[in-house]
Coordinates of C-alpha atoms and ligand atoms in Angstrom, one line a residue:
M663 CA 5.0 14.9 42.5
M664 CA 7.1 14.5 40.2
E665 CA 5.8 10.8 40.8
E666 CA 2.0 11.6 40.9
R667 CA 2.5 12.9 37.3
L668 CA 4.8 10.0 36.5
N669 CA 1.7 7.8 37.2
R670 CA -0.9 9.9 36.3
D671 CA 1.1 9.9 32.6
R672 CA 0.7 5.9 32.2
A673 CA -3.0 6.2 33.5
I674 CA -3.6 8.7 31.1
K675 CA -1.2 6.9 28.1
K676 CA -3.4 4.4 28.9
W677 CA -6.8 5.8 28.8
I678 CA -6.4 7.4 25.9
F679 CA -5.2 4.3 24.0
E680 CA -8.4 1.8 25.3
I681 CA -10.5 5.1 24.1
S682 CA -8.6 5.7 20.6
Q683 CA -9.7 2.3 20.0
N684 CA -13.4 2.6 19.3
I685 CA -13.2 5.9 17.3
K686 CA -11.6 3.6 15.2
N687 CA -13.7 0.8 15.1
E688 CA -17.3 2.4 15.7
Q689 CA -18.7 2.4 12.0
K690 CA -19.0 5.5 10.3
S691 CA -22.2 4.3 9.2
N692 CA -23.0 4.4 13.1
L693 CA -22.1 8.3 13.2
K694 CA -24.9 10.5 14.1
V695 CA -23.8 13.8 13.6
E696 CA -25.5 17.2 15.5
Q697 CA -25.4 20.2 14.8
K698 CA -24.5 22.6 17.4
T699 CA -25.0 27.0 17.0
T700 CA -24.1 27.3 13.1
P701 CA -23.6 23.9 10.1
N702 CA -19.7 23.8 10.7
D703 CA -19.7 24.3 14.6
L704 CA -21.1 19.9 15.2
V705 CA -21.1 17.7 17.6
T706 CA -20.8 13.5 16.7
N707 CA -22.3 10.7 19.6
M708 CA -18.6 9.3 19.3
D709 CA -17.5 12.9 20.9
K710 CA -20.1 12.6 22.9
W711 CA -18.6 9.2 24.3
V712 CA -15.3 9.8 24.2
E713 CA -15.8 12.8 26.7
K714 CA -18.2 10.5 28.9
E715 CA -15.1 7.6 28.9
L716 CA -12.4 10.2 29.6
I717 CA -13.9 12.0 32.9
E718 CA -15.1 8.4 34.4
R719 CA -12.1 7.6 34.1
I720 CA -10.2 10.6 35.8
R721 CA -13.1 11.3 38.6
R722 CA -12.4 7.8 39.5
G723 CA -8.6 8.3 40.0
Y724 CA -9.1 11.9 40.8
K725 CA -11.8 12.3 42.9
N726 CA -10.9 15.9 44.1
D727 CA -9.9 17.0 40.7
R728 CA -12.1 19.1 38.6
I729 CA -12.4 18.8 34.5
V730 CA -13.3 21.0 32.1
G731 CA -14.6 19.4 28.9
E732 CA -16.1 20.9 25.6
E733 CA -19.5 19.1 25.4
G734 CA -20.4 19.6 28.9
F735 CA -19.8 16.5 30.4
G736 CA -17.5 18.5 33.5
D737 CA -17.1 21.1 35.7
T738 CA -18.2 24.5 35.2
V739 CA -14.4 26.0 36.8
S740 CA -14.5 29.8 37.4
E741 CA -10.6 29.5 39.1
M742 CA -7.8 27.2 38.4
H743 CA -6.9 26.7 42.0
G744 CA -6.2 22.8 42.7
T745 CA -5.8 19.9 39.6
V746 CA -8.1 20.9 36.5
W747 CA -8.5 18.7 33.6
L748 CA -9.2 20.5 30.4
V749 CA -10.3 17.8 28.1
D750 CA -11.2 17.9 24.1
P751 CA -12.3 14.8 23.1
I752 CA -12.0 15.1 19.0
D753 CA -9.9 18.0 18.6
G754 CA -11.6 19.1 14.8
T755 CA -14.3 17.6 14.6
L756 CA -15.1 18.0 11.0
N757 CA -12.2 16.4 9.8
F758 CA -13.5 13.5 11.9
V759 CA -17.4 13.9 10.3
L760 CA -15.9 14.6 6.7
Q761 CA -12.1 13.8 6.4
N762 CA -11.9 10.3 8.8
E763 CA -8.7 12.3 9.1
N764 CA -6.9 15.3 11.0
F765 CA -8.2 15.1 14.0
A766 CA -7.0 14.6 17.6
L767 CA -8.2 13.6 21.7
M768 CA -6.8 16.0 23.5
I769 CA -6.0 16.4 27.6
A770 CA -4.2 19.0 29.7
V771 CA -3.7 18.8 33.5
Y772 CA -3.0 22.1 35.1
E773 CA -2.1 22.7 39.0
E774 CA -2.5 25.3 40.1
G775 CA -3.0 26.9 36.9
M776 CA 0.2 26.5 35.8
P777 CA 0.4 23.6 32.4
V778 CA 2.3 20.2 33.6
Q779 CA 0.9 17.4 31.3
S780 CA -0.2 17.7 28.0
Y781 CA -1.2 15.0 24.9
I782 CA -2.3 15.5 21.4
Y783 CA -3.3 12.4 20.2
D784 CA -3.3 12.0 16.5
V785 CA -5.8 9.0 16.5
P786 CA -5.5 7.9 12.2
L787 CA -2.0 7.9 12.1
D788 CA -1.3 7.2 16.3
R789 CA 0.4 9.3 16.3
L790 CA 0.8 10.5 20.8
Y791 CA 2.7 13.9 21.5
T792 CA 3.3 14.4 25.3
A793 CA 4.4 17.6 27.2
I794 CA 5.8 17.0 30.4
K795 CA 6.6 20.1 32.8
D796 CA 10.0 19.5 33.0
I797 CA 11.0 16.2 31.5
G798 CA 9.9 17.2 27.5
V799 CA 8.3 16.5 24.4
T800 CA 7.6 13.8 22.8
C801 CA 6.3 11.7 19.6
N802 CA 6.1 8.4 20.8
E803 CA 7.6 8.2 23.3
Q804 CA 10.9 9.7 21.0
P805 CA 12.3 12.8 22.1
I806 CA 11.3 15.9 19.8
E807 CA 13.9 18.9 20.1
P808 CA 13.6 22.6 20.5
P809 CA 13.1 23.9 16.6
S810 CA 15.2 26.1 14.9
N811 CA 14.2 29.9 15.7
R812 CA 13.2 31.0 11.6
S813 CA 11.8 33.9 11.2
L814 CA 8.8 34.5 9.1
G815 CA 10.3 34.5 5.9
E816 CA 12.0 31.6 6.3
G817 CA 8.7 29.3 7.5
L818 CA 5.2 28.1 7.0
L819 CA 2.8 29.5 8.7
A820 CA -1.0 28.5 10.1
T821 CA -4.1 29.5 11.0
N822 CA -8.1 29.2 11.3
S823 CA -10.4 30.4 8.4
S824 CA -11.9 32.8 9.9
I825 CA -8.7 35.0 9.7
L826 CA -9.2 34.3 5.7
T827 CA -12.8 34.5 6.3
K828 CA -13.9 37.3 8.5
D829 CA -12.9 41.1 7.4
R830 CA -12.5 41.7 11.2
Y831 CA -9.2 39.9 10.4
K832 CA -8.2 41.3 7.2
D833 CA -5.1 43.6 9.0
I834 CA -3.5 39.8 10.5
R835 CA -3.5 38.6 6.6
K836 CA -0.3 41.0 6.4
V837 CA 1.2 38.2 8.4
T838 CA 0.1 35.7 5.8
R839 CA 1.8 37.1 3.1
K840 CA 5.2 37.8 5.4
S841 CA 5.7 34.0 5.4
L842 CA 6.6 31.4 2.9
G843 CA 3.2 29.9 2.9
L844 CA -0.6 29.4 4.4
R845 CA -1.1 26.1 5.8
L846 CA -4.5 24.8 7.2
I847 CA -5.5 21.6 8.9
G848 CA -8.1 22.3 10.9
S849 CA -7.1 20.7 14.1
A850 CA -5.9 23.6 16.6
G851 CA -3.9 20.7 17.9
L852 CA -2.6 19.7 15.1
E853 CA -1.8 22.6 14.7
T854 CA -0.1 23.0 17.6
V855 CA 2.3 20.0 17.1
E856 CA 3.3 21.2 13.8
V857 CA 4.7 24.5 15.2
A858 CA 6.1 21.9 18.1
K859 CA 8.1 20.4 15.0
G860 CA 9.3 23.0 13.7
S861 CA 7.3 22.4 10.5
I862 CA 5.5 26.1 10.8
V863 CA 6.5 28.7 12.5
A864 CA 4.0 29.8 13.5
Y865 CA -0.1 28.7 14.4
I866 CA -2.0 32.3 14.7
A867 CA -5.7 31.4 15.6
T868 CA -9.1 33.4 16.7
N869 CA -11.6 32.3 19.4
L870 CA -10.0 29.5 20.1
K871 CA -11.7 27.9 23.8
P872 CA -9.3 26.9 26.7
W873 CA -9.4 23.2 25.5
D874 CA -8.2 23.7 22.5
V875 CA -5.2 25.4 23.6
A876 CA -5.0 24.1 27.0
P877 CA -2.5 21.3 26.0
G878 CA -0.4 23.6 23.3
I879 CA 1.0 26.5 26.2
L880 CA 3.0 23.4 27.6
F881 CA 4.4 22.4 24.8
M882 CA 5.4 26.2 23.7
E883 CA 7.1 26.4 26.7
E884 CA 9.1 23.1 27.4
L885 CA 10.5 23.7 24.1
G886 CA 11.4 27.3 24.6
L887 CA 8.9 29.0 22.0
K888 CA 6.0 31.2 23.0
A889 CA 2.2 31.0 23.4
T890 CA 0.5 34.5 23.9
Q891 CA -3.0 36.3 23.0
F892 CA -3.3 38.6 20.5
N893 CA -1.4 41.3 22.2
N894 CA 1.1 39.3 23.8
E895 CA -0.6 38.8 27.5
P896 CA -0.9 35.5 28.2
I897 CA -3.6 33.1 27.7
N898 CA -6.3 33.1 30.2
L899 CA -7.7 29.6 30.6
L900 CA -10.9 30.3 31.7
D901 CA -11.9 32.7 28.3
N902 CA -11.4 32.3 24.3
N903 CA -8.6 33.8 23.3
D904 CA -6.9 34.5 20.3
I905 CA -3.6 33.0 20.1
V906 CA -0.2 32.9 18.7
F907 CA 2.4 30.1 19.2
A908 CA 5.6 30.2 17.3
V909 CA 9.4 30.4 17.7
P910 CA 10.6 33.6 19.3
K911 CA 11.8 35.1 16.2
A912 CA 8.4 35.0 14.4
H913 CA 6.7 35.6 17.2
K914 CA 7.8 39.3 17.2
E915 CA 7.4 39.4 14.2
I916 CA 3.5 38.7 14.6
M917 CA 3.6 40.7 17.6
A918 CA 5.7 43.4 15.7
I919 CA 3.0 43.2 12.7
I920 CA -0.7 43.3 14.5
N921 CA 0.0 45.7 17.2
Ligands
IPD2353 C1 -11.7 23.2 16.6 C2 -10.8 23.0 16.1 C3 -10.2 23.9 14.3 C4 -10.5 25.6 14.8 C5 -12.1 25.7 16.0 C6 -12.3 24.9 17.0 P1 -13.3 21.3 17.5 O1 -11.9 22.2 17.5 O2 -9.5 23.3 17.0 O3 -9.4 23.9 14.2 O4 -10.2 26.2 14.1 O5 -11.9 27.3 16.5 O6 -13.1 24.3 17.3 O7 -14.6 22.0 17.5 O8 -13.5 20.4 16.0 O9 -13.2 20.6 18.8
CA2354 CA1 -17.0 21.5 18.5
CA2355 CA1 -11.2 22.2 20.1
CA2356 CA1 -14.1 18.5 19.7

């Protein structure tokens, strides 16, 4: 089983490097940007191309597996039986379009509902973060050690912007007041990585989609960190979730404040 995961690991890394070359080389003038539901919900021809390329490679090598992709080129999955891949071709599309930095390509592999391999690739910085079940977490092949278990008052916190802009989340803002300060990147994947590295003690975000949270769960598990919904229940990969990724101390404090 481990051999199979390591073979898959080599294949995934190769695909990520090949495909991301094109994201970097593509002339920004050729970018076609479309609005999905709202002016801040965008998709580009590059999001679609990356997802199609990844799905084509997965299907070629792993024909019995099922794939969930943000842009809709995958399968409809209503239970997590067998091997399921979750793909977010560009996490942080708004940043990709407006900043040309702070975005990532993300892949997660689940076996019988259990996370076994996760990849978060910071494309502009060429940093590949991986988590493999029972092996650990790396950045460009260098091991990442578990971060120190700090409390809210000893660290920085990241959230998504809805927590600050939508009134229904105003109670959650109590958490932000207890921390040393707030940071917003605009890519769930890169914010997850900040928790894994210990740069922030927690990432709190609302209404994330399965592909936004799927890789992060294994990063947290492998480092002894927490990944839950706001109500402390496990994250549900078949639905949208309000999530907390955090070191245990900060997680316990956050649960006490919001529940
Ligand atoms: C978004 C980013 C963002 C988060 C949104 C996500 P996308 O992903 O991760 O940080 O706040 O909820 O949808 O759409 O750019 O892949
Ligand atoms: Ca999107
Ligand atoms: Ca995303
Ligand atoms: Ca995306």
